[in-house]
Amino acid sequence: MTFKTIEEVDVSGKRVLMRVDFNVPMGPDGRIEDDFRIRHALPSIRSVISRGGRLVLLSHLGRPSGTGFEEKLSLAPLAAHLAGLLGPDAPNGVGFPSMDCLDDDAAGAVSSLADGEVILLENLRFNEGETSDSHEFAQALSSLADVYCNDAFGCCHRKHASVHALPAAMSDRPRVVGLLVADEIRYMGEALDAPQRPFVAILGGAKVSDKIGALKNLIGKVDTLLVGGAMAYTLMKVMGHEVGSSLVEENKLELAREIIQMVDSSATDLVLPVDHICGRELSHESPVCVADVDVPRGWMGLDIGPATTARFTNVVREARTVVWNGPLGAFETTPFDVGTRQVAVSLASCAQNGGMSIVGGGDTAAAVLLAGVSERMSHVSTGGGASLRFLEGEHLVGLSCLESM
Ligand code: AMP
C-alpha cells in the first residue's frame, strides 16, 4: 500500500502535528545512549520547517504511570538534543513549553509558533488517554493542528491515541505518513510482496511463541528459512534432538510440530542449527563447549556453532533478499555473540553485492550496530514490534486512518 507523504502536503503557514518515536534508550544520568530514531525523523522534520510549516512534535518515552509528570521520563533532554541535530535549520531551537502536552502553556506555545518553527510537547504517556486510545484526549490534541503526520513507525502497531484515535479525529484534514514511515513501508512491503530471489528469512530470539505468526506467514513465501537463537530449541526438541538445558517452551511443542509440518508441505527449505556454542549458564564466566547437533545434558545452547554459522552466512551471501528478525544467540553476553555478529556481516556483504538486506528493529538492530555494520544494510527498521507485524503479514493499526494513494 502506498500512502500520501508529508512532502505532498502544502504545509506553509500550517500547524503540523507530527507523531515521532523518540522513545530512545536513556542512561541514568538522563544522557541519550542511542539517537538512531531521532536522526531518522530529521528528514520529515526538515521537510516541514524548510517549507514554512509550524511543527508540533509528539512522542512518548518509556512507560510512565499515566498520572502526570515524571521527571525521569521528561522529553526535555530530547528537545535539547534535537535542537543540536537541527543546528541552523532551527535558528530558534526547539521549543519545549510545559510539563503536560495539553495544558495552557502548551496550547499557547502552539498558537504563537511562527512559520518554520518547531516545538516538542511533553511525554504523551503522562496522560492515561494516550495508551487507552481515548477519543477525548485525541479530540483535544486535534484542536492544535491543521495537518496530521505519522512518522513513528515503532508505534504503528499500537492502538494508542496519537497513532489511532487522533488521525481518526482529524478526518477533515490532511493525514499523511512521514518519510521514515514511507521508507519502512517501501522496504518491508517490497521485500514481502515482490522479493528478488533467492529470498531468505532469518528468525531468532528468545521465544518461538513470539515468532509463530511470522513463521506461518513466511513458510511458503521464502526460499530458505534460517532459524537460530533460543527459539530453535523448541523446534529441535519436537524433531527428536537432545537440547540439554537450552530454553524450550514446553507448552508450545504442539505448535512447533505444526510449524514443522507446514514446512514439510511447502517449498521452503528450513535450516536449523547443526552445532551450538554451549554454556553451563548464561554468563560470560561460564565454561563453554562446542556441541554437535545434540546439546549435551547440563549444557545450554547459547549461540549457533561454527558449522551453522558457515552454512547461514553462505546462504545469506547468495541471497537477493534477506529479512532478519531476532538474534541467533545471547549476543549481549560474550562469547555468545559470535554467530550473530558473523551473520550480520554476511547481510552487509549481501547488500554490497546488490542484494537487499532488511533488519528488524529492537534487539536485531542493536546486534547489527554492535557488529559495526548498520550503515551497510539496505534497511534497518526503527520498529521491533511493528516490523515483526509486517513479517506476520498483519496490517498496522496506526496506518488504518491515513490517506492512501
Ligand atoms: P526476542 O526479543 O524474542 O527477539 O529475543 C531476544 C533475546 O533472545 C536476546 O536478549 C537474546 O539474548 C536472547 N537469546 C537469543 N538466543 C538465545 C539463546 N540461545 N539462549 C538464551 N537467550 C537467547
Short mmCIF file of N, CA, C and O in Angstrom, two decimals, residues 211-339:
data_model
loop_
_atom_site.label_atom_id
_atom_site.label_comp_id
_atom_site.label_asym_id
_atom_site.label_seq_id
_atom_site.Cartn_x
_atom_site.Cartn_y
_atom_site.Cartn_z
N LYS A 211 7.25 -15.65 17.54
CA LYS A 211 7.53 -15.62 16.11
C LYS A 211 6.61 -16.56 15.32
O LYS A 211 6.82 -16.74 14.12
N ILE A 212 5.61 -17.14 15.99
CA ILE A 212 4.72 -18.09 15.31
C ILE A 212 4.06 -17.44 14.08
O ILE A 212 4.05 -18.02 12.99
N GLY A 213 3.53 -16.23 14.29
CA GLY A 213 2.85 -15.54 13.19
C GLY A 213 3.78 -15.32 12.01
O GLY A 213 3.41 -15.53 10.86
N ALA A 214 5.01 -14.90 12.31
CA ALA A 214 5.99 -14.65 11.24
C ALA A 214 6.35 -15.96 10.55
O ALA A 214 6.42 -16.03 9.31
N LEU A 215 6.57 -17.01 11.35
CA LEU A 215 6.91 -18.31 10.75
C LEU A 215 5.81 -18.75 9.79
O LEU A 215 6.08 -19.11 8.64
N LYS A 216 4.57 -18.67 10.25
CA LYS A 216 3.45 -19.15 9.43
C LYS A 216 3.33 -18.33 8.15
O LYS A 216 3.02 -18.87 7.09
N ASN A 217 3.56 -17.02 8.25
CA ASN A 217 3.42 -16.18 7.07
C ASN A 217 4.58 -16.38 6.08
O ASN A 217 4.39 -16.29 4.87
N LEU A 218 5.76 -16.68 6.61
CA LEU A 218 6.94 -16.75 5.72
C LEU A 218 7.11 -18.13 5.07
O LEU A 218 7.68 -18.24 3.98
N ILE A 219 6.60 -19.16 5.75
CA ILE A 219 6.71 -20.51 5.16
C ILE A 219 5.90 -20.52 3.87
O ILE A 219 4.74 -20.13 3.84
N GLY A 220 6.54 -20.94 2.80
CA GLY A 220 5.86 -20.93 1.50
C GLY A 220 6.22 -19.69 0.69
O GLY A 220 6.18 -19.71 -0.53
N LYS A 221 6.58 -18.60 1.39
CA LYS A 221 6.96 -17.37 0.68
C LYS A 221 8.46 -17.31 0.42
O LYS A 221 8.91 -16.90 -0.64
N VAL A 222 9.24 -17.72 1.46
CA VAL A 222 10.69 -17.61 1.32
C VAL A 222 11.26 -18.91 0.75
O VAL A 222 10.67 -19.98 0.90
N ASP A 223 12.42 -18.79 0.10
CA ASP A 223 13.08 -19.99 -0.40
C ASP A 223 13.75 -20.74 0.75
O ASP A 223 13.69 -21.96 0.82
N THR A 224 14.40 -19.97 1.64
CA THR A 224 15.08 -20.60 2.77
C THR A 224 14.75 -19.86 4.06
O THR A 224 14.77 -18.63 4.08
N LEU A 225 14.49 -20.63 5.09
CA LEU A 225 14.19 -20.06 6.41
C LEU A 225 15.28 -20.54 7.36
O LEU A 225 15.41 -21.73 7.61
N LEU A 226 16.10 -19.60 7.84
CA LEU A 226 17.17 -19.94 8.77
C LEU A 226 16.67 -19.63 10.18
O LEU A 226 16.25 -18.51 10.43
N VAL A 227 16.70 -20.61 11.06
CA VAL A 227 16.21 -20.37 12.42
C VAL A 227 17.32 -20.67 13.41
O VAL A 227 17.94 -21.74 13.39
N GLY A 228 17.61 -19.69 14.27
CA GLY A 228 18.61 -19.86 15.32
C GLY A 228 18.07 -19.26 16.61
O GLY A 228 16.87 -19.04 16.75
N GLY A 229 18.97 -18.95 17.54
CA GLY A 229 18.54 -18.39 18.82
C GLY A 229 17.85 -19.45 19.66
O GLY A 229 17.73 -20.61 19.26
N ALA A 230 17.36 -19.03 20.82
CA ALA A 230 16.73 -20.00 21.72
C ALA A 230 15.49 -20.61 21.08
O ALA A 230 15.15 -21.77 21.36
N MET A 231 14.80 -19.86 20.20
CA MET A 231 13.56 -20.39 19.63
C MET A 231 13.78 -21.68 18.84
O MET A 231 12.87 -22.49 18.70
N ALA A 232 15.01 -21.89 18.36
CA ALA A 232 15.29 -23.09 17.58
C ALA A 232 15.13 -24.35 18.43
O ALA A 232 14.80 -25.43 17.91
N TYR A 233 15.37 -24.23 19.76
CA TYR A 233 15.38 -25.44 20.59
C TYR A 233 14.01 -26.08 20.77
O TYR A 233 13.90 -27.29 20.92
N THR A 234 12.96 -25.24 20.73
CA THR A 234 11.61 -25.82 20.82
C THR A 234 11.34 -26.64 19.55
O THR A 234 10.78 -27.74 19.61
N LEU A 235 11.77 -26.13 18.41
CA LEU A 235 11.58 -26.87 17.15
C LEU A 235 12.45 -28.13 17.14
O LEU A 235 12.01 -29.21 16.74
N MET A 236 13.70 -27.99 17.63
CA MET A 236 14.61 -29.15 17.59
C MET A 236 14.13 -30.26 18.53
O MET A 236 14.30 -31.44 18.23
N LYS A 237 13.54 -29.83 19.64
CA LYS A 237 13.05 -30.85 20.59
C LYS A 237 11.97 -31.73 19.94
O LYS A 237 12.01 -32.95 20.06
N VAL A 238 11.02 -31.10 19.21
CA VAL A 238 9.97 -31.94 18.61
C VAL A 238 10.51 -32.78 17.46
O VAL A 238 9.90 -33.75 17.05
N MET A 239 11.70 -32.41 16.96
CA MET A 239 12.30 -33.24 15.91
C MET A 239 13.13 -34.37 16.51
O MET A 239 13.81 -35.11 15.79
N GLY A 240 13.11 -34.45 17.84
CA GLY A 240 13.75 -35.60 18.50
C GLY A 240 15.18 -35.34 18.94
O GLY A 240 15.89 -36.29 19.32
N HIS A 241 15.64 -34.09 18.88
CA HIS A 241 17.02 -33.82 19.31
C HIS A 241 17.10 -33.62 20.82
O HIS A 241 16.16 -33.14 21.45
N GLU A 242 18.25 -33.93 21.36
CA GLU A 242 18.56 -33.60 22.75
C GLU A 242 18.88 -32.11 22.79
O GLU A 242 19.65 -31.62 21.95
N VAL A 243 18.27 -31.37 23.71
CA VAL A 243 18.53 -29.92 23.75
C VAL A 243 19.13 -29.48 25.10
O VAL A 243 19.25 -28.28 25.36
N GLY A 244 19.52 -30.45 25.94
CA GLY A 244 20.14 -30.12 27.22
C GLY A 244 19.24 -29.20 28.04
O GLY A 244 18.02 -29.39 28.08
N SER A 245 19.84 -28.17 28.64
CA SER A 245 19.01 -27.22 29.41
C SER A 245 18.78 -25.93 28.65
O SER A 245 18.54 -24.87 29.24
N SER A 246 18.83 -26.00 27.32
CA SER A 246 18.52 -24.83 26.49
C SER A 246 17.09 -24.38 26.74
O SER A 246 16.25 -25.18 27.17
N LEU A 247 16.81 -23.11 26.46
CA LEU A 247 15.45 -22.59 26.64
C LEU A 247 14.50 -23.30 25.69
O LEU A 247 14.70 -23.30 24.48
N VAL A 248 13.47 -23.91 26.27
CA VAL A 248 12.44 -24.58 25.46
C VAL A 248 11.09 -24.15 26.00
O VAL A 248 10.91 -24.08 27.22
N GLU A 249 10.15 -23.86 25.15
CA GLU A 249 8.78 -23.56 25.60
C GLU A 249 8.00 -24.87 25.56
O GLU A 249 7.47 -25.25 24.51
N GLU A 250 7.92 -25.51 26.71
CA GLU A 250 7.29 -26.82 26.78
C GLU A 250 5.82 -26.77 26.35
O GLU A 250 5.31 -27.73 25.78
N ASN A 251 5.17 -25.63 26.60
CA ASN A 251 3.74 -25.55 26.25
C ASN A 251 3.51 -25.15 24.79
O ASN A 251 2.39 -24.89 24.38
N LYS A 252 4.58 -25.09 24.01
CA LYS A 252 4.43 -24.72 22.60
C LYS A 252 4.91 -25.85 21.67
O LYS A 252 5.10 -25.64 20.48
N LEU A 253 5.07 -27.04 22.24
CA LEU A 253 5.60 -28.14 21.42
C LEU A 253 4.62 -28.52 20.31
O LEU A 253 5.02 -28.84 19.19
N GLU A 254 3.33 -28.44 20.61
CA GLU A 254 2.32 -28.81 19.61
C GLU A 254 2.38 -27.83 18.42
O GLU A 254 2.35 -28.23 17.26
N LEU A 255 2.51 -26.53 18.78
CA LEU A 255 2.63 -25.51 17.74
C LEU A 255 3.89 -25.72 16.90
O LEU A 255 3.89 -25.56 15.68
N ALA A 256 4.96 -26.09 17.60
CA ALA A 256 6.24 -26.32 16.91
C ALA A 256 6.07 -27.47 15.91
O ALA A 256 6.57 -27.41 14.78
N ARG A 257 5.33 -28.50 16.33
CA ARG A 257 5.08 -29.64 15.44
C ARG A 257 4.31 -29.20 14.19
O ARG A 257 4.63 -29.60 13.07
N GLU A 258 3.35 -28.33 14.42
CA GLU A 258 2.54 -27.79 13.31
C GLU A 258 3.43 -27.02 12.32
O GLU A 258 3.28 -27.15 11.10
N ILE A 259 4.37 -26.27 12.88
CA ILE A 259 5.29 -25.49 12.04
C ILE A 259 6.12 -26.42 11.16
O ILE A 259 6.28 -26.21 9.95
N ILE A 260 6.64 -27.48 11.78
CA ILE A 260 7.47 -28.43 11.03
C ILE A 260 6.65 -29.07 9.91
O ILE A 260 7.11 -29.23 8.78
N GLN A 261 5.39 -29.40 10.21
CA GLN A 261 4.52 -30.00 9.17
C GLN A 261 4.26 -29.01 8.04
O GLN A 261 4.27 -29.36 6.87
N MET A 262 4.06 -27.72 8.39
CA MET A 262 3.85 -26.70 7.36
C MET A 262 5.05 -26.62 6.43
O MET A 262 4.93 -26.51 5.22
N VAL A 263 6.24 -26.66 7.03
CA VAL A 263 7.47 -26.59 6.22
C VAL A 263 7.53 -27.79 5.29
O VAL A 263 7.82 -27.64 4.09
N ASP A 264 7.22 -28.98 5.82
CA ASP A 264 7.32 -30.21 5.03
C ASP A 264 6.42 -30.16 3.81
O ASP A 264 6.76 -30.72 2.77
N SER A 265 5.28 -29.50 3.94
CA SER A 265 4.38 -29.49 2.77
C SER A 265 4.50 -28.18 1.99
O SER A 265 3.61 -27.81 1.25
N SER A 266 5.63 -27.48 2.17
CA SER A 266 5.84 -26.24 1.40
C SER A 266 7.14 -26.35 0.59
O SER A 266 7.88 -27.33 0.74
N ALA A 267 7.40 -25.32 -0.19
CA ALA A 267 8.64 -25.32 -0.99
C ALA A 267 9.78 -24.65 -0.22
O ALA A 267 10.88 -24.49 -0.75
N THR A 268 9.50 -24.25 1.02
CA THR A 268 10.54 -23.57 1.81
C THR A 268 11.48 -24.57 2.45
O THR A 268 11.06 -25.60 2.97
N ASP A 269 12.77 -24.21 2.39
CA ASP A 269 13.79 -25.06 2.99
C ASP A 269 14.09 -24.52 4.40
O ASP A 269 14.53 -23.38 4.53
N LEU A 270 13.79 -25.31 5.43
CA LEU A 270 14.06 -24.86 6.81
C LEU A 270 15.45 -25.34 7.23
O LEU A 270 15.77 -26.52 7.12
N VAL A 271 16.28 -24.39 7.68
CA VAL A 271 17.62 -24.77 8.14
C VAL A 271 17.73 -24.45 9.63
O VAL A 271 17.64 -23.29 10.05
N LEU A 272 17.92 -25.49 10.42
CA LEU A 272 18.09 -25.35 11.88
C LEU A 272 19.57 -25.54 12.23
O LEU A 272 20.34 -26.06 11.40
N PRO A 273 19.98 -25.13 13.42
CA PRO A 273 21.39 -25.29 13.79
C PRO A 273 21.86 -26.75 13.72
O PRO A 273 21.12 -27.66 14.09
N VAL A 274 23.10 -26.93 13.24
CA VAL A 274 23.70 -28.27 13.22
C VAL A 274 24.80 -28.37 14.27
O VAL A 274 25.35 -29.43 14.50
N ASP A 275 25.11 -27.25 14.89
CA ASP A 275 26.02 -27.26 16.05
C ASP A 275 25.76 -26.01 16.90
O ASP A 275 25.07 -25.09 16.46
N HIS A 276 26.33 -26.01 18.09
CA HIS A 276 25.99 -24.95 19.06
C HIS A 276 27.20 -24.58 19.91
O HIS A 276 28.04 -25.43 20.19
N ILE A 277 27.23 -23.32 20.32
CA ILE A 277 28.15 -22.92 21.39
C ILE A 277 27.33 -22.99 22.68
O ILE A 277 26.27 -22.36 22.77
N CYS A 278 27.82 -23.78 23.61
CA CYS A 278 27.03 -24.02 24.83
C CYS A 278 27.75 -23.49 26.07
O CYS A 278 28.98 -23.40 26.11
N GLY A 279 26.94 -23.13 27.05
CA GLY A 279 27.48 -22.75 28.35
C GLY A 279 26.73 -23.53 29.41
O GLY A 279 25.67 -24.09 29.16
N ARG A 280 27.29 -23.52 30.62
CA ARG A 280 26.57 -24.15 31.75
C ARG A 280 25.42 -23.26 32.18
O ARG A 280 24.42 -23.70 32.70
N GLU A 281 25.65 -21.93 32.00
CA GLU A 281 24.63 -20.94 32.35
C GLU A 281 24.87 -19.72 31.47
O GLU A 281 25.92 -19.62 30.82
N LEU A 282 23.92 -18.79 31.49
CA LEU A 282 24.08 -17.58 30.67
C LEU A 282 24.91 -16.56 31.44
O LEU A 282 24.40 -15.70 32.15
N SER A 283 26.24 -16.72 31.28
CA SER A 283 27.16 -15.81 31.97
C SER A 283 28.46 -15.80 31.18
O SER A 283 28.86 -16.83 30.63
N HIS A 284 29.12 -14.66 31.14
CA HIS A 284 30.35 -14.66 30.34
C HIS A 284 31.50 -15.36 31.08
O HIS A 284 32.56 -15.59 30.53
N GLU A 285 31.22 -15.75 32.31
CA GLU A 285 32.23 -16.51 33.07
C GLU A 285 31.99 -18.02 32.97
O GLU A 285 32.77 -18.81 33.51
N SER A 286 30.93 -18.41 32.29
CA SER A 286 30.59 -19.84 32.23
C SER A 286 31.63 -20.61 31.42
O SER A 286 32.18 -20.09 30.45
N PRO A 287 31.90 -21.89 31.79
CA PRO A 287 32.66 -22.73 30.87
C PRO A 287 31.89 -22.87 29.56
O PRO A 287 30.66 -22.75 29.55
N VAL A 288 32.62 -23.10 28.48
CA VAL A 288 32.00 -23.13 27.15
C VAL A 288 32.39 -24.41 26.45
O VAL A 288 33.52 -24.89 26.60
N CYS A 289 31.46 -25.00 25.67
CA CYS A 289 31.84 -26.10 24.79
C CYS A 289 31.13 -25.96 23.45
O CYS A 289 30.13 -25.25 23.35
N VAL A 290 31.70 -26.59 22.44
CA VAL A 290 31.04 -26.61 21.13
C VAL A 290 30.40 -27.99 21.00
O VAL A 290 31.08 -29.00 21.16
N ALA A 291 29.08 -28.01 20.74
CA ALA A 291 28.39 -29.30 20.63
C ALA A 291 27.91 -29.50 19.21
O ALA A 291 27.63 -28.53 18.50
N ASP A 292 27.82 -30.78 18.80
CA ASP A 292 27.20 -31.08 17.50
C ASP A 292 25.71 -30.86 17.62
O ASP A 292 25.26 -30.21 18.55
N VAL A 293 24.94 -31.49 16.74
CA VAL A 293 23.52 -31.16 16.66
C VAL A 293 22.77 -31.34 17.98
O VAL A 293 21.88 -30.56 18.30
N ASP A 294 23.15 -32.33 18.79
CA ASP A 294 22.51 -32.51 20.08
C ASP A 294 23.29 -31.76 21.17
O ASP A 294 24.52 -31.86 21.22
N VAL A 295 22.54 -31.07 22.02
CA VAL A 295 23.17 -30.33 23.12
C VAL A 295 23.28 -31.28 24.31
O VAL A 295 22.27 -31.86 24.74
N PRO A 296 24.51 -31.47 24.86
CA PRO A 296 24.64 -32.44 25.96
C PRO A 296 23.85 -32.02 27.20
O PRO A 296 23.64 -30.82 27.42
N ARG A 297 23.45 -32.98 27.98
CA ARG A 297 22.74 -32.70 29.24
C ARG A 297 23.60 -31.79 30.12
O ARG A 297 24.81 -31.95 30.16
N GLY A 298 22.95 -30.85 30.78
CA GLY A 298 23.67 -29.95 31.69
C GLY A 298 24.24 -28.73 30.99
O GLY A 298 24.84 -27.87 31.62
N TRP A 299 24.08 -28.68 29.67
CA TRP A 299 24.59 -27.52 28.91
C TRP A 299 23.42 -26.81 28.22
O TRP A 299 22.43 -27.45 27.86
N MET A 300 23.60 -25.50 28.02
CA MET A 300 22.57 -24.71 27.30
C MET A 300 23.15 -24.25 25.98
O MET A 300 24.28 -23.74 25.94
N GLY A 301 22.37 -24.39 24.91
CA GLY A 301 22.78 -23.81 23.62
C GLY A 301 22.59 -22.30 23.70
O GLY A 301 21.48 -21.83 23.92
N LEU A 302 23.69 -21.56 23.57
CA LEU A 302 23.61 -20.09 23.74
C LEU A 302 24.01 -19.33 22.49
O LEU A 302 23.91 -18.10 22.44
N ASP A 303 24.52 -20.05 21.49
CA ASP A 303 24.84 -19.39 20.21
C ASP A 303 24.89 -20.50 19.16
O ASP A 303 25.10 -21.67 19.49
N ILE A 304 24.72 -20.11 17.89
CA ILE A 304 24.91 -21.10 16.83
C ILE A 304 26.41 -21.41 16.74
O ILE A 304 27.25 -20.55 17.00
N GLY A 305 26.73 -22.64 16.39
CA GLY A 305 28.13 -23.07 16.31
C GLY A 305 28.76 -22.69 14.98
O GLY A 305 28.10 -22.15 14.09
N PRO A 306 30.05 -23.01 14.83
CA PRO A 306 30.79 -22.58 13.63
C PRO A 306 30.25 -23.18 12.32
O PRO A 306 30.20 -22.49 11.30
N ALA A 307 29.83 -24.46 12.36
CA ALA A 307 29.33 -25.06 11.11
C ALA A 307 28.00 -24.41 10.72
O ALA A 307 27.75 -24.13 9.53
N THR A 308 27.15 -24.14 11.71
CA THR A 308 25.87 -23.48 11.44
C THR A 308 26.13 -22.06 10.91
O THR A 308 25.49 -21.63 9.93
N THR A 309 27.05 -21.38 11.55
CA THR A 309 27.36 -20.01 11.12
C THR A 309 27.83 -20.01 9.66
O THR A 309 27.40 -19.17 8.86
N ALA A 310 28.69 -20.98 9.32
CA ALA A 310 29.20 -21.05 7.93
C ALA A 310 28.03 -21.29 6.97
O ALA A 310 27.93 -20.66 5.91
N ARG A 311 27.14 -22.18 7.37
CA ARG A 311 26.00 -22.50 6.49
C ARG A 311 25.09 -21.28 6.33
O ARG A 311 24.69 -20.92 5.21
N PHE A 312 24.76 -20.64 7.45
CA PHE A 312 23.88 -19.46 7.40
C PHE A 312 24.51 -18.36 6.55
O PHE A 312 23.86 -17.74 5.71
N THR A 313 25.79 -18.09 6.78
CA THR A 313 26.41 -16.96 6.08
C THR A 313 26.52 -17.25 4.57
O THR A 313 26.37 -16.34 3.76
N ASN A 314 26.74 -18.52 4.21
CA ASN A 314 26.79 -18.85 2.77
C ASN A 314 25.43 -18.61 2.13
O ASN A 314 25.35 -18.04 1.03
N VAL A 315 24.37 -19.03 2.79
CA VAL A 315 23.02 -18.84 2.25
C VAL A 315 22.73 -17.34 2.09
O VAL A 315 22.21 -16.88 1.08
N VAL A 316 23.10 -16.58 3.11
CA VAL A 316 22.80 -15.14 3.11
C VAL A 316 23.59 -14.43 2.00
O VAL A 316 23.05 -13.58 1.28
N ARG A 317 24.86 -14.78 1.85
CA ARG A 317 25.68 -14.10 0.82
C ARG A 317 25.12 -14.31 -0.57
O ARG A 317 25.23 -13.46 -1.44
N GLU A 318 24.51 -15.48 -0.81
CA GLU A 318 23.97 -15.80 -2.14
C GLU A 318 22.57 -15.24 -2.36
O GLU A 318 22.04 -15.29 -3.47
N ALA A 319 21.96 -14.72 -1.28
CA ALA A 319 20.55 -14.29 -1.38
C ALA A 319 20.44 -12.96 -2.12
O ALA A 319 21.39 -12.17 -2.17
N ARG A 320 19.26 -12.71 -2.67
CA ARG A 320 18.98 -11.40 -3.28
C ARG A 320 18.12 -10.57 -2.34
O ARG A 320 18.11 -9.34 -2.42
N THR A 321 17.36 -11.24 -1.48
CA THR A 321 16.56 -10.52 -0.47
C THR A 321 16.67 -11.29 0.85
O THR A 321 16.48 -12.51 0.87
N VAL A 322 17.02 -10.57 1.92
CA VAL A 322 17.08 -11.20 3.25
C VAL A 322 16.32 -10.33 4.25
O VAL A 322 16.52 -9.12 4.29
N VAL A 323 15.44 -10.95 5.01
CA VAL A 323 14.82 -10.24 6.14
C VAL A 323 15.24 -10.97 7.41
O VAL A 323 15.28 -12.20 7.45
N TRP A 324 15.57 -10.18 8.44
CA TRP A 324 16.11 -10.78 9.67
C TRP A 324 15.41 -10.21 10.89
O TRP A 324 15.36 -8.99 11.04
N ASN A 325 14.90 -11.07 11.74
CA ASN A 325 14.29 -10.63 12.99
C ASN A 325 14.67 -11.60 14.12
O ASN A 325 14.26 -12.76 14.09
N GLY A 326 15.44 -11.11 15.06
CA GLY A 326 15.79 -11.92 16.24
C GLY A 326 17.23 -12.40 16.20
O GLY A 326 17.64 -13.04 15.23
N PRO A 327 18.00 -12.12 17.28
CA PRO A 327 19.40 -12.54 17.32
C PRO A 327 19.54 -14.07 17.38
O PRO A 327 18.64 -14.76 17.83
N LEU A 328 20.70 -14.56 16.93
CA LEU A 328 20.91 -16.00 16.79
C LEU A 328 21.57 -16.62 18.02
O LEU A 328 21.86 -17.82 18.03
N GLY A 329 21.80 -15.80 19.01
CA GLY A 329 22.36 -16.28 20.27
C GLY A 329 22.16 -15.20 21.31
O GLY A 329 21.59 -14.14 21.03
N ALA A 330 22.65 -15.49 22.51
CA ALA A 330 22.54 -14.50 23.60
C ALA A 330 23.65 -13.46 23.38
O ALA A 330 24.64 -13.40 24.12
N PHE A 331 23.47 -12.64 22.34
CA PHE A 331 24.56 -11.81 21.80
C PHE A 331 25.03 -10.73 22.77
O PHE A 331 26.11 -10.18 22.62
N GLU A 332 24.23 -10.44 23.81
CA GLU A 332 24.64 -9.39 24.76
C GLU A 332 25.76 -9.88 25.67
O GLU A 332 26.40 -9.11 26.36
N THR A 333 25.97 -11.21 25.70
CA THR A 333 26.92 -11.81 26.64
C THR A 333 28.02 -12.51 25.84
O THR A 333 27.76 -13.51 25.17
N THR A 334 29.24 -12.00 25.90
CA THR A 334 30.34 -12.70 25.24
C THR A 334 30.61 -14.00 26.00
O THR A 334 30.42 -14.04 27.22
N PRO A 335 31.02 -15.06 25.33
CA PRO A 335 31.37 -15.20 23.93
C PRO A 335 30.21 -15.67 23.04
O PRO A 335 30.44 -16.25 21.99
N PHE A 336 28.95 -15.38 23.46
CA PHE A 336 27.81 -15.97 22.73
C PHE A 336 27.28 -15.01 21.65
O PHE A 336 26.16 -15.14 21.18
N ASP A 337 28.12 -14.06 21.27
CA ASP A 337 27.75 -13.04 20.28
C ASP A 337 28.30 -13.34 18.89
O ASP A 337 27.94 -12.67 17.92
N VAL A 338 29.15 -14.35 18.79
CA VAL A 338 29.94 -14.52 17.56
C VAL A 338 29.06 -14.85 16.34
O VAL A 338 29.19 -14.24 15.28
N GLY A 339 28.15 -15.81 16.51
CA GLY A 339 27.30 -16.22 15.38
C GLY A 339 26.48 -15.05 14.86
O GLY A 339 26.41 -14.79 13.65
#
